[in-house]
Amino acid sequence: MMGNPADAHIIRVQGLMTRFGTHTVHDGLDLDVRRGEIIGVVGGSGTGKSVLLRAIVGLLKPAAGQIEVFGESVRDTPEAAYRRLRRRWGVMFQDGALFSSLTVQQNVEAPMREQSQLAPELRETLAGIKVRMVGLPETALAKYPAELSGGMRRRAGFARAIALDPEIVFLDEPTAGLDPIGAAAFDILIKQLQAALGLTVFLVTHDLDSLYAICDRVAVLADGRVLAVGSVADMDAVDHPWVQEYFHGPRARAAQATAGGS
């Protein structure tokens, strides 16, 4: 799964500092993401999980630090080089973040129109393939986001994220607000597509079930940095109040029991 040891770390974040006005979100944050893994990024409210995701994909300029993806700097990169880099990842923001005025078909085709020179007929065919890959019926292609359930919107957002056959997929709270059955089904979808497509998955989540069910490693954000990185089992050794409460509370025990029985 790791491939060439030279490029084992597909994402490297070093000394990241992010600020909004006088408020510091990240203060010297370091994180390496391994090629082919599913890494879950967790932390309390305000710890900057989504901010970290946006900084890595170049949507937010940090105050300091280095971010490399595929061995290339995301910061201060010429626009042409950044566009080439961006084609190698896909992003799904919260609730799918679909364009409300576009159909599912048009939403999934959007990255193809923006970042490729594909003929319209080929875009249409590929969009249909991606929609089926995420488990949506073909009839969903003609629907608008408002006509879809929450779970279907997430799947459509996932289809758009993999539209250009990326190597990395960034998922921001993909199961938030879903019922337990829908959330579990989406976790299975992530794992299946990660294995089938050889994806690296950067998963921002608060869902303990997802951590136990599909994540290879967990990165915990606290106090402006990555407090700990490792398997869920490794979190037992982390002596921090939030980590202890999060990984040893009733919900964690229930998630562990569910994962152990699956």
PDB file of C-alpha atoms in Angstrom:
ATOM      1  CA  MET A   1       0.000   0.000   0.000  1.00  0.00           C
ATOM      2  CA  MET A   2       2.865   2.396   0.780  1.00  0.00           C
ATOM      3  CA  GLY A   3       4.528   2.126  -2.642  1.00  0.00           C
ATOM      4  CA  ASN A   4       7.918   3.768  -3.104  1.00  0.00           C
ATOM      5  CA  PRO A   5       9.402   4.696   0.308  1.00  0.00           C
ATOM      6  CA  ALA A   6      10.678   7.938  -1.229  1.00  0.00           C
ATOM      7  CA  ASP A   7       7.143   9.263  -1.653  1.00  0.00           C
ATOM      8  CA  ALA A   8       5.527   7.482   1.303  1.00  0.00           C
ATOM      9  CA  HIS A   9       4.480  10.857   2.734  1.00  0.00           C
ATOM     10  CA  ILE A  10       2.053  12.232   0.195  1.00  0.00           C
ATOM     11  CA  ILE A  11       1.273  15.303   2.353  1.00  0.00           C
ATOM     12  CA  ARG A  12       3.751  17.088   4.630  1.00  0.00           C
ATOM     13  CA  VAL A  13       2.784  20.028   6.842  1.00  0.00           C
ATOM     14  CA  GLN A  14       5.564  21.666   8.867  1.00  0.00           C
ATOM     15  CA  GLY A  15       5.407  24.572  11.290  1.00  0.00           C
ATOM     16  CA  LEU A  16       1.968  25.673  10.113  1.00  0.00           C
ATOM     17  CA  MET A  17       0.667  28.860  11.659  1.00  0.00           C
ATOM     18  CA  THR A  18      -2.826  30.128  10.799  1.00  0.00           C
ATOM     19  CA  ARG A  19      -4.396  33.273  12.143  1.00  0.00           C
ATOM     20  CA  PHE A  20      -7.654  35.147  11.729  1.00  0.00           C
ATOM     21  CA  GLY A  21      -6.957  38.655  12.953  1.00  0.00           C
ATOM     22  CA  THR A  22      -5.527  38.297  16.434  1.00  0.00           C
ATOM     23  CA  HIS A  23      -6.871  34.757  16.851  1.00  0.00           C
ATOM     24  CA  THR A  24      -4.303  32.004  16.299  1.00  0.00           C
ATOM     25  CA  VAL A  25      -5.786  28.693  15.148  1.00  0.00           C
ATOM     26  CA  HIS A  26      -2.625  26.700  14.393  1.00  0.00           C
ATOM     27  CA  ASP A  27       0.683  27.430  16.080  1.00  0.00           C
ATOM     28  CA  GLY A  28       3.548  25.339  14.718  1.00  0.00           C
ATOM     29  CA  LEU A  29       1.403  22.427  13.498  1.00  0.00           C
ATOM     30  CA  ASP A  30       3.199  19.431  11.945  1.00  0.00           C
ATOM     31  CA  LEU A  31       1.528  16.510  10.163  1.00  0.00           C
ATOM     32  CA  ASP A  32       2.599  13.852   7.666  1.00  0.00           C
ATOM     33  CA  VAL A  33       0.027  11.861   5.704  1.00  0.00           C
ATOM     34  CA  ARG A  34       1.065   8.528   4.232  1.00  0.00           C
ATOM     35  CA  ARG A  35       0.237   7.468   0.706  1.00  0.00           C
ATOM     36  CA  GLY A  36      -2.717   5.067   0.586  1.00  0.00           C
ATOM     37  CA  GLU A  37      -3.999   5.578   4.127  1.00  0.00           C
ATOM     38  CA  ILE A  38      -7.274   6.849   5.533  1.00  0.00           C
ATOM     39  CA  ILE A  39      -6.366   9.382   8.193  1.00  0.00           C
ATOM     40  CA  GLY A  40      -9.052  10.817  10.446  1.00  0.00           C
ATOM     41  CA  VAL A  41      -8.504  14.365  11.724  1.00  0.00           C
ATOM     42  CA  VAL A  42     -10.337  15.061  14.969  1.00  0.00           C
ATOM     43  CA  GLY A  43     -10.396  17.714  17.656  1.00  0.00           C
ATOM     44  CA  GLY A  44     -12.669  19.889  19.700  1.00  0.00           C
ATOM     45  CA  SER A  45     -14.667  22.787  18.304  1.00  0.00           C
ATOM     46  CA  GLY A  46     -12.401  25.591  17.116  1.00  0.00           C
ATOM     47  CA  THR A  47      -9.241  23.505  16.815  1.00  0.00           C
ATOM     48  CA  GLY A  48      -9.037  24.188  13.081  1.00  0.00           C
ATOM     49  CA  LYS A  49      -9.751  20.837  11.440  1.00  0.00           C
ATOM     50  CA  SER A  50     -11.480  22.308   8.394  1.00  0.00           C
ATOM     51  CA  VAL A  51      -9.043  25.222   8.384  1.00  0.00           C
ATOM     52  CA  LEU A  52      -6.184  22.720   8.087  1.00  0.00           C
ATOM     53  CA  LEU A  53      -7.900  21.019   5.151  1.00  0.00           C
ATOM     54  CA  ARG A  54      -8.403  24.361   3.382  1.00  0.00           C
ATOM     55  CA  ALA A  55      -4.777  25.341   3.956  1.00  0.00           C
ATOM     56  CA  ILE A  56      -3.504  22.069   2.476  1.00  0.00           C
ATOM     57  CA  VAL A  57      -5.569  22.438  -0.702  1.00  0.00           C
ATOM     58  CA  GLY A  58      -4.520  26.065  -1.121  1.00  0.00           C
ATOM     59  CA  LEU A  59      -7.820  27.770  -0.328  1.00  0.00           C
ATOM     60  CA  LEU A  60      -6.390  29.560   2.695  1.00  0.00           C
ATOM     61  CA  LYS A  61      -3.002  31.214   3.020  1.00  0.00           C
ATOM     62  CA  PRO A  62      -1.343  30.511   6.369  1.00  0.00           C
ATOM     63  CA  ALA A  63       0.783  33.056   8.216  1.00  0.00           C
ATOM     64  CA  ALA A  64       3.788  30.730   8.261  1.00  0.00           C
ATOM     65  CA  GLY A  65       4.889  27.176   7.651  1.00  0.00           C
ATOM     66  CA  GLN A  66       5.383  24.764   4.776  1.00  0.00           C
ATOM     67  CA  ILE A  67       2.813  22.574   3.022  1.00  0.00           C
ATOM     68  CA  GLU A  68       3.905  20.006   0.454  1.00  0.00           C
ATOM     69  CA  VAL A  69       1.632  17.698  -1.521  1.00  0.00           C
ATOM     70  CA  PHE A  70       3.230  15.126  -3.850  1.00  0.00           C
ATOM     71  CA  GLY A  71       6.566  16.693  -2.867  1.00  0.00           C
ATOM     72  CA  GLU A  72       5.558  20.105  -4.246  1.00  0.00           C
ATOM     73  CA  SER A  73       4.945  23.250  -2.239  1.00  0.00           C
ATOM     74  CA  VAL A  74       1.346  24.439  -2.184  1.00  0.00           C
ATOM     75  CA  ARG A  75       2.341  27.875  -0.920  1.00  0.00           C
ATOM     76  CA  ASP A  76       3.806  30.464  -3.290  1.00  0.00           C
ATOM     77  CA  THR A  77       3.371  28.106  -6.239  1.00  0.00           C
ATOM     78  CA  PRO A  78       2.910  29.553  -9.756  1.00  0.00           C
ATOM     79  CA  GLU A  79      -0.701  29.385 -10.882  1.00  0.00           C
ATOM     80  CA  ALA A  80      -0.030  26.908 -13.711  1.00  0.00           C
ATOM     81  CA  ALA A  81       1.821  24.535 -11.365  1.00  0.00           C
ATOM     82  CA  TYR A  82      -0.938  24.837  -8.753  1.00  0.00           C
ATOM     83  CA  ARG A  83      -3.594  23.969 -11.350  1.00  0.00           C
ATOM     84  CA  ARG A  84      -1.665  20.823 -12.296  1.00  0.00           C
ATOM     85  CA  LEU A  85      -1.326  19.926  -8.629  1.00  0.00           C
ATOM     86  CA  ARG A  86      -5.000  20.553  -7.917  1.00  0.00           C
ATOM     87  CA  ARG A  87      -6.055  18.058 -10.591  1.00  0.00           C
ATOM     88  CA  ARG A  88      -4.473  15.314  -8.480  1.00  0.00           C
ATOM     89  CA  TRP A  89      -6.850  15.754  -5.534  1.00  0.00           C
ATOM     90  CA  GLY A  90     -10.587  16.023  -4.998  1.00  0.00           C
ATOM     91  CA  VAL A  91     -12.453  17.782  -2.203  1.00  0.00           C
ATOM     92  CA  MET A  92     -15.863  17.201  -0.681  1.00  0.00           C
ATOM     93  CA  PHE A  93     -16.939  19.943   1.692  1.00  0.00           C
ATOM     94  CA  GLN A  94     -19.643  19.694   4.347  1.00  0.00           C
ATOM     95  CA  ASP A  95     -23.037  18.389   3.193  1.00  0.00           C
ATOM     96  CA  GLY A  96     -21.574  17.782  -0.266  1.00  0.00           C
ATOM     97  CA  ALA A  97     -21.441  21.553  -1.016  1.00  0.00           C
ATOM     98  CA  LEU A  98     -23.177  21.051  -4.354  1.00  0.00           C
ATOM     99  CA  PHE A  99     -24.095  23.986  -6.585  1.00  0.00           C
ATOM    100  CA  SER A 100     -27.803  24.366  -5.888  1.00  0.00           C
ATOM    101  CA  SER A 101     -28.626  25.684  -9.359  1.00  0.00           C
ATOM    102  CA  LEU A 102     -26.988  22.726 -11.131  1.00  0.00           C
ATOM    103  CA  THR A 103     -28.190  19.151 -11.506  1.00  0.00           C
ATOM    104  CA  VAL A 104     -26.149  16.273 -10.139  1.00  0.00           C
ATOM    105  CA  GLN A 105     -24.920  15.622 -13.675  1.00  0.00           C
ATOM    106  CA  GLN A 106     -23.753  19.234 -14.028  1.00  0.00           C
ATOM    107  CA  ASN A 107     -22.209  19.248 -10.542  1.00  0.00           C
ATOM    108  CA  VAL A 108     -20.118  16.166 -11.245  1.00  0.00           C
ATOM    109  CA  GLU A 109     -19.078  17.548 -14.625  1.00  0.00           C
ATOM    110  CA  ALA A 110     -18.003  20.879 -13.085  1.00  0.00           C
ATOM    111  CA  PRO A 111     -14.378  19.860 -12.293  1.00  0.00           C
ATOM    112  CA  MET A 112     -14.079  18.326 -15.755  1.00  0.00           C
ATOM    113  CA  ARG A 113     -15.238  21.545 -17.420  1.00  0.00           C
ATOM    114  CA  GLU A 114     -12.919  23.656 -15.280  1.00  0.00           C
ATOM    115  CA  GLN A 115      -9.770  21.544 -15.327  1.00  0.00           C
ATOM    116  CA  SER A 116      -9.859  19.436 -18.495  1.00  0.00           C
ATOM    117  CA  GLN A 117     -10.510  19.687 -22.209  1.00  0.00           C
ATOM    118  CA  LEU A 118     -12.843  16.703 -22.384  1.00  0.00           C
ATOM    119  CA  ALA A 119     -15.560  16.670 -25.022  1.00  0.00           C
ATOM    120  CA  PRO A 120     -19.105  17.192 -23.679  1.00  0.00           C
ATOM    121  CA  GLU A 121     -20.165  13.646 -24.628  1.00  0.00           C
ATOM    122  CA  LEU A 122     -17.244  12.155 -22.702  1.00  0.00           C
ATOM    123  CA  ARG A 123     -17.922  14.372 -19.677  1.00  0.00           C
ATOM    124  CA  GLU A 124     -21.511  13.169 -19.651  1.00  0.00           C
ATOM    125  CA  THR A 125     -20.459   9.523 -19.836  1.00  0.00           C
ATOM    126  CA  LEU A 126     -17.842   9.903 -17.102  1.00  0.00           C
ATOM    127  CA  ALA A 127     -20.287  11.721 -14.810  1.00  0.00           C
ATOM    128  CA  GLY A 128     -22.694   8.826 -15.153  1.00  0.00           C
ATOM    129  CA  ILE A 129     -19.933   6.371 -14.246  1.00  0.00           C
ATOM    130  CA  LYS A 130     -18.893   8.370 -11.167  1.00  0.00           C
ATOM    131  CA  VAL A 131     -22.487   8.642  -9.953  1.00  0.00           C
ATOM    132  CA  ARG A 132     -22.941   4.890 -10.222  1.00  0.00           C
ATOM    133  CA  MET A 133     -19.615   4.319  -8.444  1.00  0.00           C
ATOM    134  CA  VAL A 134     -20.920   6.125  -5.356  1.00  0.00           C
ATOM    135  CA  GLY A 135     -24.106   4.070  -5.316  1.00  0.00           C
ATOM    136  CA  LEU A 136     -26.594   6.581  -6.721  1.00  0.00           C
ATOM    137  CA  PRO A 137     -29.201   5.528  -9.259  1.00  0.00           C
ATOM    138  CA  GLU A 138     -28.920   6.900 -12.782  1.00  0.00           C
ATOM    139  CA  THR A 139     -32.136   8.852 -12.196  1.00  0.00           C
ATOM    140  CA  ALA A 140     -30.235  11.041  -9.697  1.00  0.00           C
ATOM    141  CA  LEU A 141     -28.264  12.640 -12.537  1.00  0.00           C
ATOM    142  CA  ALA A 142     -31.154  14.899 -13.548  1.00  0.00           C
ATOM    143  CA  LYS A 143     -32.059  15.945  -9.997  1.00  0.00           C
ATOM    144  CA  TYR A 144     -31.133  19.163  -8.222  1.00  0.00           C
ATOM    145  CA  PRO A 145     -29.536  19.095  -4.740  1.00  0.00           C
ATOM    146  CA  ALA A 146     -32.799  20.243  -3.094  1.00  0.00           C
ATOM    147  CA  GLU A 147     -34.490  17.109  -4.463  1.00  0.00           C
ATOM    148  CA  LEU A 148     -31.995  14.780  -2.788  1.00  0.00           C
ATOM    149  CA  SER A 149     -31.812  13.382   0.730  1.00  0.00           C
ATOM    150  CA  GLY A 150     -28.832  14.275   2.898  1.00  0.00           C
ATOM    151  CA  GLY A 151     -27.168  10.942   2.209  1.00  0.00           C
ATOM    152  CA  MET A 152     -27.675  11.287  -1.541  1.00  0.00           C
ATOM    153  CA  ARG A 153     -26.167  14.791  -1.510  1.00  0.00           C
ATOM    154  CA  ARG A 154     -23.058  13.432   0.203  1.00  0.00           C
ATOM    155  CA  ARG A 155     -22.759  10.704  -2.413  1.00  0.00           C
ATOM    156  CA  ALA A 156     -23.164  13.220  -5.212  1.00  0.00           C
ATOM    157  CA  GLY A 157     -20.493  15.376  -3.578  1.00  0.00           C
ATOM    158  CA  PHE A 158     -18.224  12.341  -3.387  1.00  0.00           C
ATOM    159  CA  ALA A 159     -18.852  11.639  -7.084  1.00  0.00           C
ATOM    160  CA  ARG A 160     -17.768  15.192  -7.889  1.00  0.00           C
ATOM    161  CA  ALA A 161     -14.658  14.794  -5.696  1.00  0.00           C
ATOM    162  CA  ILE A 162     -13.521  11.753  -7.715  1.00  0.00           C
ATOM    163  CA  ALA A 163     -14.533  13.217 -11.090  1.00  0.00           C
ATOM    164  CA  LEU A 164     -10.923  13.640 -12.259  1.00  0.00           C
ATOM    165  CA  ASP A 165      -9.612  10.334 -10.850  1.00  0.00           C
ATOM    166  CA  PRO A 166      -7.633  11.979  -8.026  1.00  0.00           C
ATOM    167  CA  GLU A 167      -4.939  10.389  -5.902  1.00  0.00           C
ATOM    168  CA  ILE A 168      -6.097  12.141  -2.711  1.00  0.00           C
ATOM    169  CA  VAL A 169      -9.632  12.843  -1.543  1.00  0.00           C
ATOM    170  CA  PHE A 170     -10.284  15.411   1.186  1.00  0.00           C
ATOM    171  CA  LEU A 171     -13.590  14.835   2.985  1.00  0.00           C
ATOM    172  CA  ASP A 172     -14.921  17.435   5.431  1.00  0.00           C
ATOM    173  CA  GLU A 173     -17.381  15.936   7.926  1.00  0.00           C
ATOM    174  CA  PRO A 174     -18.968  13.606   5.341  1.00  0.00           C
ATOM    175  CA  THR A 175     -21.246  11.805   7.812  1.00  0.00           C
ATOM    176  CA  ALA A 176     -22.298  14.801   9.940  1.00  0.00           C
ATOM    177  CA  GLY A 177     -26.064  14.922  10.343  1.00  0.00           C
ATOM    178  CA  LEU A 178     -26.702  11.526   8.790  1.00  0.00           C
ATOM    179  CA  ASP A 179     -28.655   8.863  10.642  1.00  0.00           C
ATOM    180  CA  PRO A 180     -26.530   5.949  11.956  1.00  0.00           C
ATOM    181  CA  ILE A 181     -27.464   3.638   9.070  1.00  0.00           C
ATOM    182  CA  GLY A 182     -26.700   6.282   6.448  1.00  0.00           C
ATOM    183  CA  ALA A 183     -23.426   7.202   8.168  1.00  0.00           C
ATOM    184  CA  ALA A 184     -22.323   3.564   8.343  1.00  0.00           C
ATOM    185  CA  ALA A 185     -23.173   3.085   4.660  1.00  0.00           C
ATOM    186  CA  PHE A 186     -21.093   6.144   3.753  1.00  0.00           C
ATOM    187  CA  ASP A 187     -18.155   4.813   5.785  1.00  0.00           C
ATOM    188  CA  ILE A 188     -18.349   1.570   3.812  1.00  0.00           C
ATOM    189  CA  LEU A 189     -18.421   3.567   0.564  1.00  0.00           C
ATOM    190  CA  ILE A 190     -15.284   5.497   1.556  1.00  0.00           C
ATOM    191  CA  LYS A 191     -13.434   2.292   2.384  1.00  0.00           C
ATOM    192  CA  GLN A 192     -14.541   0.535  -0.799  1.00  0.00           C
ATOM    193  CA  LEU A 193     -13.546   3.392  -3.096  1.00  0.00           C
ATOM    194  CA  GLN A 194     -10.288   3.943  -1.235  1.00  0.00           C
ATOM    195  CA  ALA A 195      -9.362   0.305  -1.836  1.00  0.00           C
ATOM    196  CA  ALA A 196     -10.657   0.149  -5.420  1.00  0.00           C
ATOM    197  CA  LEU A 197      -9.080   3.421  -6.587  1.00  0.00           C
ATOM    198  CA  GLY A 198      -5.944   3.404  -4.435  1.00  0.00           C
ATOM    199  CA  LEU A 199      -6.924   6.682  -2.798  1.00  0.00           C
ATOM    200  CA  THR A 200      -5.344   8.490   0.095  1.00  0.00           C
ATOM    201  CA  VAL A 201      -8.216   9.849   2.224  1.00  0.00           C
ATOM    202  CA  PHE A 202      -7.894  12.912   4.466  1.00  0.00           C
ATOM    203  CA  LEU A 203     -11.027  12.726   6.603  1.00  0.00           C
ATOM    204  CA  VAL A 204     -12.096  15.562   8.883  1.00  0.00           C
ATOM    205  CA  THR A 205     -14.658  14.067  11.228  1.00  0.00           C
ATOM    206  CA  HIS A 206     -16.110  13.998  14.701  1.00  0.00           C
ATOM    207  CA  ASP A 207     -17.732  10.614  14.099  1.00  0.00           C
ATOM    208  CA  LEU A 208     -16.221   7.997  16.389  1.00  0.00           C
ATOM    209  CA  ASP A 209     -17.803   5.194  14.380  1.00  0.00           C
ATOM    210  CA  SER A 210     -15.844   6.330  11.318  1.00  0.00           C
ATOM    211  CA  LEU A 211     -12.575   6.351  13.250  1.00  0.00           C
ATOM    212  CA  TYR A 212     -13.049   2.806  14.505  1.00  0.00           C
ATOM    213  CA  ALA A 213     -14.512   1.437  11.276  1.00  0.00           C
ATOM    214  CA  ILE A 214     -12.278   2.779   8.499  1.00  0.00           C
ATOM    215  CA  CYS A 215      -9.343   4.927   9.672  1.00  0.00           C
ATOM    216  CA  ASP A 216      -5.791   3.611   9.594  1.00  0.00           C
ATOM    217  CA  ARG A 217      -4.576   6.475  11.753  1.00  0.00           C
ATOM    218  CA  VAL A 218      -6.017   9.374  13.716  1.00  0.00           C
ATOM    219  CA  ALA A 219      -4.536  12.860  14.103  1.00  0.00           C
ATOM    220  CA  VAL A 220      -5.784  14.794  17.134  1.00  0.00           C
ATOM    221  CA  LEU A 221      -5.740  18.596  16.973  1.00  0.00           C
ATOM    222  CA  ALA A 222      -5.496  20.483  20.259  1.00  0.00           C
ATOM    223  CA  ASP A 223      -3.728  23.562  21.584  1.00  0.00           C
ATOM    224  CA  GLY A 224      -2.909  24.808  18.079  1.00  0.00           C
ATOM    225  CA  ARG A 225      -1.017  21.715  16.955  1.00  0.00           C
ATOM    226  CA  VAL A 226      -1.289  18.001  16.277  1.00  0.00           C
ATOM    227  CA  LEU A 227      -1.284  16.589  19.777  1.00  0.00           C
ATOM    228  CA  ALA A 228      -1.053  12.922  18.766  1.00  0.00           C
ATOM    229  CA  VAL A 229      -1.012  10.725  15.669  1.00  0.00           C
ATOM    230  CA  GLY A 230      -1.533   6.975  15.619  1.00  0.00           C
ATOM    231  CA  SER A 231      -4.104   4.221  15.593  1.00  0.00           C
ATOM    232  CA  VAL A 232      -7.249   4.544  17.661  1.00  0.00           C
ATOM    233  CA  ALA A 233      -5.677   2.094  20.110  1.00  0.00           C
ATOM    234  CA  ASP A 234      -2.638   4.392  20.429  1.00  0.00           C
ATOM    235  CA  MET A 235      -4.898   7.123  21.796  1.00  0.00           C
ATOM    236  CA  ASP A 236      -5.147   5.186  25.083  1.00  0.00           C
ATOM    237  CA  ALA A 237      -1.656   6.369  25.946  1.00  0.00           C
ATOM    238  CA  VAL A 238      -2.340  10.079  25.300  1.00  0.00           C
ATOM    239  CA  ASP A 239      -2.629  11.934  28.596  1.00  0.00           C
ATOM    240  CA  HIS A 240      -4.805  14.874  27.588  1.00  0.00           C
ATOM    241  CA  PRO A 241      -8.256  15.687  29.028  1.00  0.00           C
ATOM    242  CA  TRP A 242     -10.028  16.053  25.675  1.00  0.00           C
ATOM    243  CA  VAL A 243      -8.483  12.880  24.271  1.00  0.00           C
ATOM    244  CA  GLN A 244      -9.374  10.899  27.373  1.00  0.00           C
ATOM    245  CA  GLU A 245     -12.966  12.137  27.348  1.00  0.00           C
ATOM    246  CA  TYR A 246     -13.392  11.658  23.593  1.00  0.00           C
ATOM    247  CA  PHE A 247     -11.880   8.191  23.306  1.00  0.00           C
ATOM    248  CA  HIS A 248     -13.088   6.780  26.609  1.00  0.00           C
ATOM    249  CA  GLY A 249     -16.603   8.167  26.974  1.00  0.00           C
ATOM    250  CA  PRO A 250     -19.844   6.231  26.440  1.00  0.00           C
ATOM    251  CA  ARG A 251     -19.977   7.024  22.709  1.00  0.00           C
ATOM    252  CA  ALA A 252     -16.425   5.758  22.225  1.00  0.00           C
ATOM    253  CA  ARG A 253     -17.243   2.526  24.024  1.00  0.00           C
ATOM    254  CA  ALA A 254     -20.316   2.062  21.853  1.00  0.00           C
ATOM    255  CA  ALA A 255     -18.312   2.731  18.670  1.00  0.00           C
ATOM    256  CA  GLN A 256     -15.611   0.305  19.765  1.00  0.00           C
ATOM    257  CA  ALA A 257     -18.188  -2.380  20.486  1.00  0.00           C
ATOM    258  CA  THR A 258     -19.812  -1.847  17.064  1.00  0.00           C
ATOM    259  CA  ALA A 259     -16.456  -2.049  15.277  1.00  0.00           C
ATOM    260  CA  GLY A 260     -15.491  -5.143  17.232  1.00  0.00           C
ATOM    261  CA  GLY A 261     -18.715  -6.886  16.257  1.00  0.00           C
ATOM    262  CA  SER A 262     -18.518  -6.034  12.550  1.00  0.00           C
TER     263      SER A 262
END
